[in-house]
mmCIF file of C-alpha atoms in Angstrom:
data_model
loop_
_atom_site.group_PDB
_atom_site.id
_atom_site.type_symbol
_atom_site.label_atom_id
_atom_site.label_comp_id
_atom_site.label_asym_id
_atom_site.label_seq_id
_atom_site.Cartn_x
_atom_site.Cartn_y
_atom_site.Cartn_z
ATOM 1 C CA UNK M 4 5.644 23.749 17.352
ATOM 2 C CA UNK M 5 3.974 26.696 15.657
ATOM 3 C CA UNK M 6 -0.093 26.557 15.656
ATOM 4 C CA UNK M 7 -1.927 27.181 12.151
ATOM 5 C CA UNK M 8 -5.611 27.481 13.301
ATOM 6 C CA UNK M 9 -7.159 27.625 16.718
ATOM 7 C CA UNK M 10 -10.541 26.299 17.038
ATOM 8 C CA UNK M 11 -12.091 23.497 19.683
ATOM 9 C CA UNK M 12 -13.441 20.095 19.009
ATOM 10 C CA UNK M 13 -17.208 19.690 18.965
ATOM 11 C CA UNK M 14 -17.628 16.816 20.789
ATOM 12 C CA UNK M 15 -21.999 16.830 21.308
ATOM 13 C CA UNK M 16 -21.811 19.459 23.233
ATOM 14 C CA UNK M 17 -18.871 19.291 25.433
ATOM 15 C CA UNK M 18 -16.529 22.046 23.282
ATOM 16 C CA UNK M 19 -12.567 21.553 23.481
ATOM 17 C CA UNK M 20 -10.162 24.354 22.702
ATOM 18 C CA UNK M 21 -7.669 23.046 20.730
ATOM 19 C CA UNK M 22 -4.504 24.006 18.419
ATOM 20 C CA UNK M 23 -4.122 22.880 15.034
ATOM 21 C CA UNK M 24 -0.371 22.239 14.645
ATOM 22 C CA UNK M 25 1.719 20.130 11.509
ATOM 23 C CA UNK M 26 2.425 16.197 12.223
ATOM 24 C CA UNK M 27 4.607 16.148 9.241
ATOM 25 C CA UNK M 28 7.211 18.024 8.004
ATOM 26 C CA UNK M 29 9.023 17.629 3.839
ATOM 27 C CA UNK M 30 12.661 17.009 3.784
ATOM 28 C CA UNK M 31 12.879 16.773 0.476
ATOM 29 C CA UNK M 32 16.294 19.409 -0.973
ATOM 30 C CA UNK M 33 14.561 21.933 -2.410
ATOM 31 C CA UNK M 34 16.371 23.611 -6.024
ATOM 32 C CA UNK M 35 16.273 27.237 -7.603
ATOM 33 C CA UNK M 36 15.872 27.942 -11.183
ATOM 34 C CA UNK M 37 19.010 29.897 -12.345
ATOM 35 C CA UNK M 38 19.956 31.311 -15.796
ATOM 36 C CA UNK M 39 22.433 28.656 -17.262
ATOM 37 C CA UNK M 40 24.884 31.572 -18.474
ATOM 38 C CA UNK M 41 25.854 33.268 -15.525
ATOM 39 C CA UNK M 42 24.109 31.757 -12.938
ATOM 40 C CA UNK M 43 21.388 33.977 -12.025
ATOM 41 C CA UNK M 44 17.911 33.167 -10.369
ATOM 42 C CA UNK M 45 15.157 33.260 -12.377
ATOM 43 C CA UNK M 46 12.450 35.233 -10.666
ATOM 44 C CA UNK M 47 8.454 35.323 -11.201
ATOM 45 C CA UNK M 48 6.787 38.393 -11.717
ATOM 46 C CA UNK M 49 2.878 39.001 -10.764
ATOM 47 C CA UNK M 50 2.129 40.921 -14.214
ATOM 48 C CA UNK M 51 -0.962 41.920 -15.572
ATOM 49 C CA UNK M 52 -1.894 40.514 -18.387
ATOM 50 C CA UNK M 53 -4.073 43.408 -19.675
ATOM 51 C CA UNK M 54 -1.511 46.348 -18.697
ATOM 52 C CA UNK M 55 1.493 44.478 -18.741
ATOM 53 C CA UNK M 56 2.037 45.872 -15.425
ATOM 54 C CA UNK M 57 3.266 44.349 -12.035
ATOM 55 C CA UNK M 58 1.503 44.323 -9.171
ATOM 56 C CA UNK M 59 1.641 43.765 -5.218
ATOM 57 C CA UNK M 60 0.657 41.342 -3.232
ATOM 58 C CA UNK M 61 -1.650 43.423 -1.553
ATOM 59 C CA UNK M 62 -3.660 44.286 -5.205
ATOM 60 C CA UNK M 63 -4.491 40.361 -6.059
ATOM 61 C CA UNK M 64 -7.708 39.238 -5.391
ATOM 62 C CA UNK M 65 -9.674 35.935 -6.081
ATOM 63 C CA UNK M 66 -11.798 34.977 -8.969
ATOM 64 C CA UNK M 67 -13.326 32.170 -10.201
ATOM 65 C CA UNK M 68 -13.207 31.345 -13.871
ATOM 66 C CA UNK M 69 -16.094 30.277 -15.777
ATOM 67 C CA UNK M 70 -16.079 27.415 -18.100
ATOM 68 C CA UNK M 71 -15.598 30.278 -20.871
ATOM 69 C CA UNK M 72 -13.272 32.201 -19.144
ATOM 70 C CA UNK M 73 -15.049 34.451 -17.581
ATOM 71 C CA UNK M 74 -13.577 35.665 -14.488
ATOM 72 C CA UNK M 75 -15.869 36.216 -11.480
ATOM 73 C CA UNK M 76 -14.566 38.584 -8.921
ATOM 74 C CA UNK M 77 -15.245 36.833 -5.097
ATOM 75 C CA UNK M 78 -14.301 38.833 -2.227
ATOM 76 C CA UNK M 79 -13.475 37.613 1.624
ATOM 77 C CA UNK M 80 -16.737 39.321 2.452
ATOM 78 C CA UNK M 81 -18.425 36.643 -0.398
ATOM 79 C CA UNK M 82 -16.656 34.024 1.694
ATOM 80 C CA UNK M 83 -17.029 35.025 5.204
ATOM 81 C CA UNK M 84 -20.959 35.732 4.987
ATOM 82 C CA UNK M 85 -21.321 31.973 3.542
ATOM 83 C CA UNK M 86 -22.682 29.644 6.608
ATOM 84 C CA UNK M 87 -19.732 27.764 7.584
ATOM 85 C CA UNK M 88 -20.636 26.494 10.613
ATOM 86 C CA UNK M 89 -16.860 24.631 10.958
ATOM 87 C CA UNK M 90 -15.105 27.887 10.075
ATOM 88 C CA UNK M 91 -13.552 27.584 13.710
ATOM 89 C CA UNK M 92 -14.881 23.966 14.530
ATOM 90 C CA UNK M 93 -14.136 20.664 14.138
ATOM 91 C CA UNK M 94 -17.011 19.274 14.718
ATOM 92 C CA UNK M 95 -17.159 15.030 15.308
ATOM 93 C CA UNK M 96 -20.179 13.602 12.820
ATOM 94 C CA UNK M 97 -19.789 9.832 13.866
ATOM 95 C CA UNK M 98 -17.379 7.053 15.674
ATOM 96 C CA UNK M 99 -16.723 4.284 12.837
ATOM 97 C CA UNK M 100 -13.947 1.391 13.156
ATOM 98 C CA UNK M 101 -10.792 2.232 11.073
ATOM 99 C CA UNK M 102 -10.941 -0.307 8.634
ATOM 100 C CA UNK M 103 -13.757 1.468 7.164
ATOM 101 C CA UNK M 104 -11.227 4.345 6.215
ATOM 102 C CA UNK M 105 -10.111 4.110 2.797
ATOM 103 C CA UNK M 106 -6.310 4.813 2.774
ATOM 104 C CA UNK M 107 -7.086 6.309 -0.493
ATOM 105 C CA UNK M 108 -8.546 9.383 1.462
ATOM 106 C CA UNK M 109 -5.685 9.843 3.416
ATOM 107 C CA UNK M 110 -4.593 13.291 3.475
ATOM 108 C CA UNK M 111 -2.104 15.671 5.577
ATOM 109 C CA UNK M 112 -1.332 15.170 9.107
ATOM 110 C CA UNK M 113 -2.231 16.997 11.760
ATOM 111 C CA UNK M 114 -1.705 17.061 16.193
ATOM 112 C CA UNK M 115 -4.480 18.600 18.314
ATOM 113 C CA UNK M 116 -3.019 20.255 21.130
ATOM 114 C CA UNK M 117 -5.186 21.101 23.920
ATOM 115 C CA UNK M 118 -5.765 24.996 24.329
ATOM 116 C CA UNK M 119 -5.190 26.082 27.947
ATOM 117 C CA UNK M 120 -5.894 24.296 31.369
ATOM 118 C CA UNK M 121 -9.268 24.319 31.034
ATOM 119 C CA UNK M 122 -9.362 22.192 27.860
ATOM 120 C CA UNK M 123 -6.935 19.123 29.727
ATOM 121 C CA UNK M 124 -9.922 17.341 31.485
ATOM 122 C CA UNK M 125 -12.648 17.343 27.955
ATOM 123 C CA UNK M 126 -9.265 16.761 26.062
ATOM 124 C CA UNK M 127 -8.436 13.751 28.070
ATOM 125 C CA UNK M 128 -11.770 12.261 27.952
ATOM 126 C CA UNK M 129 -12.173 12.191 24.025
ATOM 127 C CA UNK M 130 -9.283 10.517 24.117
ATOM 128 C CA UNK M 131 -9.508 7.855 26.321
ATOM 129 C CA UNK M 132 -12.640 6.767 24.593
ATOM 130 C CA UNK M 133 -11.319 6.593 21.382
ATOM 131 C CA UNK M 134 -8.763 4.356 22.908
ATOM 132 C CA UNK M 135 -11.606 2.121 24.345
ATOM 133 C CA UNK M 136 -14.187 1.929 21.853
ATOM 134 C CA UNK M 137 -11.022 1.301 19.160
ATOM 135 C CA UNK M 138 -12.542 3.259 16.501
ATOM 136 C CA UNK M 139 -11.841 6.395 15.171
ATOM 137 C CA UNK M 140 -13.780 9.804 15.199
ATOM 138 C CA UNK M 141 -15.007 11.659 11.524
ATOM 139 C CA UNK M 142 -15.097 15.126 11.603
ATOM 140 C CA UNK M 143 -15.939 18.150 9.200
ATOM 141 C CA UNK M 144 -13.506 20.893 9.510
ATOM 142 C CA UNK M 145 -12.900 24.722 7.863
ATOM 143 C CA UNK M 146 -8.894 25.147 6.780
ATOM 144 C CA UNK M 147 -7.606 28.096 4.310
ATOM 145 C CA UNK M 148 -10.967 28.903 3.215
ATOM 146 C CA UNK M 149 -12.731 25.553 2.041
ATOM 147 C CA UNK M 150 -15.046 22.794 4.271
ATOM 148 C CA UNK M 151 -12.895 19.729 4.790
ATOM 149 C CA UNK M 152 -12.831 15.837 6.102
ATOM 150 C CA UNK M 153 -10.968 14.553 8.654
ATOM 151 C CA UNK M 154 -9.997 11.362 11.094
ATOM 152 C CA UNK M 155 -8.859 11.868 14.257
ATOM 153 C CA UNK M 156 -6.991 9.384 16.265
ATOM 154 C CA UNK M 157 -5.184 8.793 19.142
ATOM 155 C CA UNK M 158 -1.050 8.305 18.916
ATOM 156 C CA UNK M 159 0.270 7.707 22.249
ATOM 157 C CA UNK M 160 -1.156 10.249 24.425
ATOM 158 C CA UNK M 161 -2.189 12.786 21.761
ATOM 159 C CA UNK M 162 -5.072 13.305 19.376
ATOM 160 C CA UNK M 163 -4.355 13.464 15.601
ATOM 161 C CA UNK M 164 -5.951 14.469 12.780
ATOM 162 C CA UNK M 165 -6.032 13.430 8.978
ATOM 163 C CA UNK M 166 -7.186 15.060 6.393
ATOM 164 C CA UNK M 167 -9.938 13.272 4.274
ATOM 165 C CA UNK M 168 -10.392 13.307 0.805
ATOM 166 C CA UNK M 169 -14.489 13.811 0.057
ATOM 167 C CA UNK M 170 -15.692 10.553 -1.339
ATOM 168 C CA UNK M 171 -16.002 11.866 -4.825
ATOM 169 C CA UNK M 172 -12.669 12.993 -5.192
ATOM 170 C CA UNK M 173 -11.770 9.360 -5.341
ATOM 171 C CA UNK M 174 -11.219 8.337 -9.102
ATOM 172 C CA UNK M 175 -12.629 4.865 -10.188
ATOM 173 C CA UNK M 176 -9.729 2.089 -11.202
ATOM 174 C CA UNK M 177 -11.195 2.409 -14.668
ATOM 175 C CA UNK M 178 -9.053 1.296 -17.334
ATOM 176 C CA UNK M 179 -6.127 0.430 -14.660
ATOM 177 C CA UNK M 180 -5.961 -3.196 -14.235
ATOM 178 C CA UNK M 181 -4.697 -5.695 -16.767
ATOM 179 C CA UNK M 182 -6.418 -5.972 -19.563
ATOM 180 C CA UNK M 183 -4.909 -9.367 -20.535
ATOM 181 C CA UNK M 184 -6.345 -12.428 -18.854
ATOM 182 C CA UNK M 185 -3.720 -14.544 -17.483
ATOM 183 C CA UNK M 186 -3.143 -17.361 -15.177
ATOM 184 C CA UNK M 187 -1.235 -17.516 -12.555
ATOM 185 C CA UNK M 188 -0.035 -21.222 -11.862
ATOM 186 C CA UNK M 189 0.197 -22.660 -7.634
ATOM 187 C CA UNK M 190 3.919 -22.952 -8.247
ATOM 188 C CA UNK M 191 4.215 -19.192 -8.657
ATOM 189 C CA UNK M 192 2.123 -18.461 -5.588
ATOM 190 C CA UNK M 193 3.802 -20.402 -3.599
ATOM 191 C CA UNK M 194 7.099 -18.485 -4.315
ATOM 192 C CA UNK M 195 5.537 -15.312 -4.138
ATOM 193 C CA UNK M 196 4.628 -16.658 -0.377
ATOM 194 C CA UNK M 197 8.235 -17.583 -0.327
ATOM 195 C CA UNK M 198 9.489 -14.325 -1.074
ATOM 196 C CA UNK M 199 6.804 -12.609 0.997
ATOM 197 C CA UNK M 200 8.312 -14.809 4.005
ATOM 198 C CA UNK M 201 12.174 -14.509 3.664
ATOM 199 C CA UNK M 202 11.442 -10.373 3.427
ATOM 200 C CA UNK M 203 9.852 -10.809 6.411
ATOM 201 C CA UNK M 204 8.603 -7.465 8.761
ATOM 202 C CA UNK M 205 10.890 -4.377 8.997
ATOM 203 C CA UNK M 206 11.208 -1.528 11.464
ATOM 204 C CA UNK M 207 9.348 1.545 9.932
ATOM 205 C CA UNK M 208 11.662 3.843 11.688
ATOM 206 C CA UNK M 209 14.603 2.488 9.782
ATOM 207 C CA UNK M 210 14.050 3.071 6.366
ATOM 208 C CA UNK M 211 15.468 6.523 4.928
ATOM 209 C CA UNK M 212 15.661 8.321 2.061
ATOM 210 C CA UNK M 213 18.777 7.339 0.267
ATOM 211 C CA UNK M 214 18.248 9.655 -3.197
ATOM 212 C CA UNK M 215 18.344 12.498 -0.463
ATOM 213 C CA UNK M 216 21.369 11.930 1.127
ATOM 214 C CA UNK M 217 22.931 10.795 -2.407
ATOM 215 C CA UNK M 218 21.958 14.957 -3.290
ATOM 216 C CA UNK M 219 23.438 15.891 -0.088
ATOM 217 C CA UNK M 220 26.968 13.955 -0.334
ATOM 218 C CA UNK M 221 27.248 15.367 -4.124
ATOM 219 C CA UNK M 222 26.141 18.777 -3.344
ATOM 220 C CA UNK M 223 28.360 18.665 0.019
ATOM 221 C CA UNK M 224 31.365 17.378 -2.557
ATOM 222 C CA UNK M 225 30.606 20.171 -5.067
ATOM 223 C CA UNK M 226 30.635 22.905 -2.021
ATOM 224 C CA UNK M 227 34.039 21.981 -1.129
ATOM 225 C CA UNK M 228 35.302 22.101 -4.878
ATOM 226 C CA UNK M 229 35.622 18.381 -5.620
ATOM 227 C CA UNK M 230 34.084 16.120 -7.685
ATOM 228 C CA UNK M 231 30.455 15.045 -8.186
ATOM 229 C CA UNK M 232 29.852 11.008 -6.661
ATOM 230 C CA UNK M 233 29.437 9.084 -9.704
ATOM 231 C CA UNK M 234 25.666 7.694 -9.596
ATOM 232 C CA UNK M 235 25.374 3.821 -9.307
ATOM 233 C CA UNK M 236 24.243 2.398 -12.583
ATOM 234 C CA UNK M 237 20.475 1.796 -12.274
ATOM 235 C CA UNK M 238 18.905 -1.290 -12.150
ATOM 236 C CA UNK M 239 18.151 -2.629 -15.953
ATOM 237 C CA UNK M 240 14.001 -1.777 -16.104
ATOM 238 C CA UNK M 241 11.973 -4.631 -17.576
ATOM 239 C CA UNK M 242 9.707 -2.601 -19.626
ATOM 240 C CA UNK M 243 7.583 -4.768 -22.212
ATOM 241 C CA UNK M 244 10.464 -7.507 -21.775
ATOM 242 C CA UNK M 245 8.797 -10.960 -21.077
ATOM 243 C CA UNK M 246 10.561 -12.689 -18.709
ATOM 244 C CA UNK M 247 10.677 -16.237 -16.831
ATOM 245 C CA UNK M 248 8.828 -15.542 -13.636
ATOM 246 C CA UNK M 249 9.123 -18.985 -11.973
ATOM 247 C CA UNK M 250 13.319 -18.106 -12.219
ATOM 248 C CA UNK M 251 12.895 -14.128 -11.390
ATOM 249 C CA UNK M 252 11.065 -15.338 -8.135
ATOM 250 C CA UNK M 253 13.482 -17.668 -7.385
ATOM 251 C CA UNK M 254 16.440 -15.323 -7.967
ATOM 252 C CA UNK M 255 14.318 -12.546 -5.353
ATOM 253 C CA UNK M 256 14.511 -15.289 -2.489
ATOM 254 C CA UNK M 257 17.894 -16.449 -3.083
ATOM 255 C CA UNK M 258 18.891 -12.655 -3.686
ATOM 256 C CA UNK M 259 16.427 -11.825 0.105
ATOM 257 C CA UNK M 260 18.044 -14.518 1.662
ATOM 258 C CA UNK M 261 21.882 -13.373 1.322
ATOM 259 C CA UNK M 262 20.593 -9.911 2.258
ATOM 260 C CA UNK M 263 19.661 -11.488 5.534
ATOM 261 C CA UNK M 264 22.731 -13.175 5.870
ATOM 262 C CA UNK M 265 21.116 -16.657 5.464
ATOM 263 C CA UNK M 266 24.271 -18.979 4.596
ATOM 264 C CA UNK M 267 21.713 -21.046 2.638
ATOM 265 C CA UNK M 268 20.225 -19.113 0.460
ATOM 266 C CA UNK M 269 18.790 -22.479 -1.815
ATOM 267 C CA UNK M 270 15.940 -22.670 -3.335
ATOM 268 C CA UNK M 271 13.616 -25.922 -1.830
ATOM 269 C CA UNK M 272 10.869 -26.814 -4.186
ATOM 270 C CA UNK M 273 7.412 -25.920 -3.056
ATOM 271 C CA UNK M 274 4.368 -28.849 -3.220
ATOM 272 C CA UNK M 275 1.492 -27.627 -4.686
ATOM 273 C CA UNK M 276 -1.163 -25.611 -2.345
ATOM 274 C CA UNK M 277 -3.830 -28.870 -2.592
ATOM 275 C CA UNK M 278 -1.499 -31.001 -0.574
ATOM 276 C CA UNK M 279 -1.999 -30.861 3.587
ATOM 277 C CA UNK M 280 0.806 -28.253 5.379
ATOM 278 C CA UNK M 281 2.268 -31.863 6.857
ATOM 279 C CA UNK M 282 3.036 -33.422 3.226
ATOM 280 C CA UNK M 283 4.781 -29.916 2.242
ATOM 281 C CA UNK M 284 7.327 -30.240 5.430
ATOM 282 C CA UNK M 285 7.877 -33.383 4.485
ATOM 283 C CA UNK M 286 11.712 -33.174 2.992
ATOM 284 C CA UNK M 287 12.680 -35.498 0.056
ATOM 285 C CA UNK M 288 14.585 -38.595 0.538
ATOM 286 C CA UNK M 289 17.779 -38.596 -0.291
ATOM 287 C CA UNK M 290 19.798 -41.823 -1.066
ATOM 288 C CA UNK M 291 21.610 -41.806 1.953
ATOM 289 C CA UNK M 292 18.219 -41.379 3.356
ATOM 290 C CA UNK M 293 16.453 -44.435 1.947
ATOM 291 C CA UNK M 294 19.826 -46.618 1.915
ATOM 292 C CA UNK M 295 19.062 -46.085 5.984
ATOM 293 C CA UNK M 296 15.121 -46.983 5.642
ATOM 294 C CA UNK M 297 15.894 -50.139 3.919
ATOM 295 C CA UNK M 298 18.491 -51.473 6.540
ATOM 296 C CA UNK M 299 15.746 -50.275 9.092
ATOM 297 C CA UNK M 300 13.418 -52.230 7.184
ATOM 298 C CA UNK M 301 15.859 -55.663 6.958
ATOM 299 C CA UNK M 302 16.086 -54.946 10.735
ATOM 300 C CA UNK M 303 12.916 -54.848 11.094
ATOM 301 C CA UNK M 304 12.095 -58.048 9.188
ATOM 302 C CA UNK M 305 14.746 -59.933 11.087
ATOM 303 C CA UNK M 306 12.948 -59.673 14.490
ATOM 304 C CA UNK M 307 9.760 -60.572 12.942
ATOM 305 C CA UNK M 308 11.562 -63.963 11.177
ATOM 306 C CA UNK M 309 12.814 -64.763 15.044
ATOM 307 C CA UNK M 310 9.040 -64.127 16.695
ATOM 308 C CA UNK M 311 7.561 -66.548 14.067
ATOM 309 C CA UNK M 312 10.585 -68.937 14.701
ATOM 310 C CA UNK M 313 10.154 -68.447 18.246
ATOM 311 C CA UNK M 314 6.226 -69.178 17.788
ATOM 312 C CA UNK M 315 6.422 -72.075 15.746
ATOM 313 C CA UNK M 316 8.664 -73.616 18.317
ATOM 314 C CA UNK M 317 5.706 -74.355 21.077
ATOM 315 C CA UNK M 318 4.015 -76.060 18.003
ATOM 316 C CA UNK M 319 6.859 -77.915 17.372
ATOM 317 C CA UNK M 320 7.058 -78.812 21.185
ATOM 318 C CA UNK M 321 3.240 -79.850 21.195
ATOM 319 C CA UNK M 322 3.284 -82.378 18.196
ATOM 320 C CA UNK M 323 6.847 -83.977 20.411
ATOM 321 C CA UNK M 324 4.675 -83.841 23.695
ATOM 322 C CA UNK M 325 2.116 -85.466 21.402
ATOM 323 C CA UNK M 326 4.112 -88.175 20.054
ATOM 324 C CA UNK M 327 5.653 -88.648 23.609
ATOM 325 C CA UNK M 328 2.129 -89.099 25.114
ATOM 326 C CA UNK M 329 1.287 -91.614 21.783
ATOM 327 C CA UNK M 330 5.041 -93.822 22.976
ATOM 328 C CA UNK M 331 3.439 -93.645 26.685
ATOM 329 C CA UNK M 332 0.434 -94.794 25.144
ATOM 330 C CA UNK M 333 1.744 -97.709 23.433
ATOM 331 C CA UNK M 334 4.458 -98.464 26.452
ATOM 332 C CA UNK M 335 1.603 -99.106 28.932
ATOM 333 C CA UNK M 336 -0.858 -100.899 26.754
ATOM 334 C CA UNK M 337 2.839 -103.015 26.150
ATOM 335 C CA UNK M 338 3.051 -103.364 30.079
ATOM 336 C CA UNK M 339 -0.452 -104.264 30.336
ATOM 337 C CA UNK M 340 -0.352 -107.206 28.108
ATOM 338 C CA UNK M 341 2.510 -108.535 29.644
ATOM 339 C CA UNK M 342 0.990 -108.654 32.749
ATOM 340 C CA UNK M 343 -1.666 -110.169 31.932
ATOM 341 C CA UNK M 344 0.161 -113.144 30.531
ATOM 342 C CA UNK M 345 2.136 -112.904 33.586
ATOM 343 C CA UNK M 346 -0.618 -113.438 35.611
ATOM 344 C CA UNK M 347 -1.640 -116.022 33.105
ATOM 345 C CA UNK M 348 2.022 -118.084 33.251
ATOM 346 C CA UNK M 349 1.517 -117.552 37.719
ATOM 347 C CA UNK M 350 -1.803 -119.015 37.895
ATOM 348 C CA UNK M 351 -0.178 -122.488 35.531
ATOM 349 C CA UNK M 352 2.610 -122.700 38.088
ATOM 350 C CA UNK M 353 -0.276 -122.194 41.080
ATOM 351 C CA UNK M 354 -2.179 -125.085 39.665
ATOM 352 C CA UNK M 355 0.764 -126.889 38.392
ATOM 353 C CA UNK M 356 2.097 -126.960 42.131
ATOM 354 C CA UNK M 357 -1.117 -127.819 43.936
ATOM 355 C CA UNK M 358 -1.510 -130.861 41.624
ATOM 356 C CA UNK M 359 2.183 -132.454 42.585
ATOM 357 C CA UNK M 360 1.066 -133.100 45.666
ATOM 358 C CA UNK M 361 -1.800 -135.400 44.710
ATOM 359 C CA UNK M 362 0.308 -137.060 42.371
ATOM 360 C CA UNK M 363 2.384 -137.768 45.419
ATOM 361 C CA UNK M 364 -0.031 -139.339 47.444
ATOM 362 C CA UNK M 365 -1.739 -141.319 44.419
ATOM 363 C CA UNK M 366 1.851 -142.565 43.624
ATOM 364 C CA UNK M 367 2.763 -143.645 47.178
ATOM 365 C CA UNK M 368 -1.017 -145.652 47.652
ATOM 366 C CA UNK M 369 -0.324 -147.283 44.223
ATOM 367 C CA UNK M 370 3.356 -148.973 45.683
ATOM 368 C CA UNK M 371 3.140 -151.981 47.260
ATOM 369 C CA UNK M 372 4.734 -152.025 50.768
ATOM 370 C CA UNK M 373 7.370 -154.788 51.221
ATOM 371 C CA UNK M 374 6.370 -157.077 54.260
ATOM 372 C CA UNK M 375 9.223 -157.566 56.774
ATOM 373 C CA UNK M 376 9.836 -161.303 57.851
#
């Protein structure tokens, strides 16, 4: 790639010779201005406007017009004798983390090539410690005649450059936001998240420029004598229009989900952001869904019918074990009485039988015994 400045990188005082070459490149198809008619180009001349008279390159100067159009003739002797200490310099001011780079300054593009063998090992260095610190390095640089801000970087093993805008070429947002207060409801967040999610991340490297190669086909088409492509009808614009937003979000996910090739591409309702992350997963029931969860529940009530059977029996068991103790009770208070008569009716017979005998013997005294002759 061609160089556009030389210089070296000012690094405290370790200098690095260094190329200035383009990181970017427009591919943009370029047109001519013709004459209509016949098809000429229309060409600029560099006229005079007090002679009328055209003049070379090498006879145009620079001026600077004053606020009453004055002009005021500056030379590159005017320029060259200012003290421009980055004229041929890029000199590093301060190491700052990239987040504190406005994208808003971003400017053209540049690679720093290092300038000869002896600039390799300084060139090497600078970069590997803007690799490790993870911050970025802000420079002041000369290009095409005015003092300039820049960023350099590291993209894989090479240093880059951006341009900076100066802070006060930054315009305020004055005037640029909304003037109209509005609110913005969860619901509608939470399908902006939805949409944000189903677009998901893309590959940078894949996206292209599809007006350009639209331009190309047709002027391709009209080079080999046939017909212009017919342009696709654009996209109605919404302009003042008010529309339903709640339904144009949920169109953009259904519409990002058949992109992706999502066979579902329905729309779930989304619970409102105050509810916890497990409450939102939680699907509804459907009546399939709770027709199941109430036979779960009769099974479930069944069981507990049987364990309060099955503990009332014991209970039941105790109050028969009790009434079986109260029969045992009652059997042998039974028993005891009768043997206590028994002993009762033995100890008559006892008495009865020792008292025969005396009768005997009283009866046998009392009868006369028969003399024999």
């Amino acid at each position: 790639m061609r160089s556009i400045w030389n210089g070296a990188i000012s690094f405290g005082l370790v200098s690095i010779p260094i190329k200035l070459v383009n990181a970017t490149e427009s591919r943009s198809v370029s047109f001519r201005q013709i004459h209509t008619e016949d098809g000429g180009r229309i060409r600029y001349k560099k006229v005079c406007e007090l002679d009328g008279e055209e003049v070379t390159q090498a006879e145009i100067g620079k001026a600077y017009e004053d606020a009453d159009g004055t002009m005021i003739p500056i030379t590159d002797e005017d320029l060259a004798a200012l003290p421009l200490p980055t004229a041929k310099t890029i000199e590093i001011v301060a190491f700052v983390p990239a987040g504190d780079i406005d994208p808003l300054q971003m400017d053209a593009a540049y690679y720093l090539s290092a300038n000869g063998v002896p600039a390799a090992k300084p060139y090497t260095l600078l970069r590997e410690a803007l690799k490790r610190s993870d911050k970025v390095a802000v420079a002041k640089y000369a290009l095409r005649g005015r003092e300039r801000l820049g960023m350099l970087r590291v993209v894989d093993d090479v240093i880059a450059m951006h341009g900076l805008l100066w802070p006060d070429e930054i315009r305020a947002p004055e005037g640029v936001a909304p003037e109209t207060q509005v609110t913005v409801r969860e619901a509608e967040l939470d399908l902006a998240d939805a949409l944000m999610a189903t677009l998901g991340e893309v590959d940078i490297t894949s996206l292209h420029d599809d007006y350009r190669e639209a331009v190309e086909e047709m002027i391709a088409a009209k080079t080999e004598g046939g017909e212009a492509v017919a342009p696709a009808e654009p996209a109605a614009a919404g302009g003042g229009k008010v529309i339903d937003l709640m339904a144009a979000l949920e169109s953009s996910v259904r519409a990002a989900k058949e992109a992706r090739g999502e066979a579902a591409a329905e729309v779930t309702e989304l619970r409102p952001r105050g509810r916890t992350a497990a409450s939102r997963a939680e699907p509804k029931e459907t009546g399939a869904k709770k027709s199941t969860a109430r036979t779960a529940a009769k099974k479930t009530a069944a069981p507990a019918r049987k364990s309060t059977a099955r503990t009332a029996k014991p209970a039941a068991t105790k109050s028969t074990a009790a009434k079986s103790t109260a029969t045992k009770s009652t059997a042998t208070k039974s028993a005891a009485t009768g043997s206590s008569a028994a002993k009762k009716q033995a100890a008559k017979v006892t008495k009865a039988t020792k008292k025969e005998p005396a009768k005997k013997e009283a009866a046998k005294k009392a009868t006369p015994r028969k003399r024999t002759a």
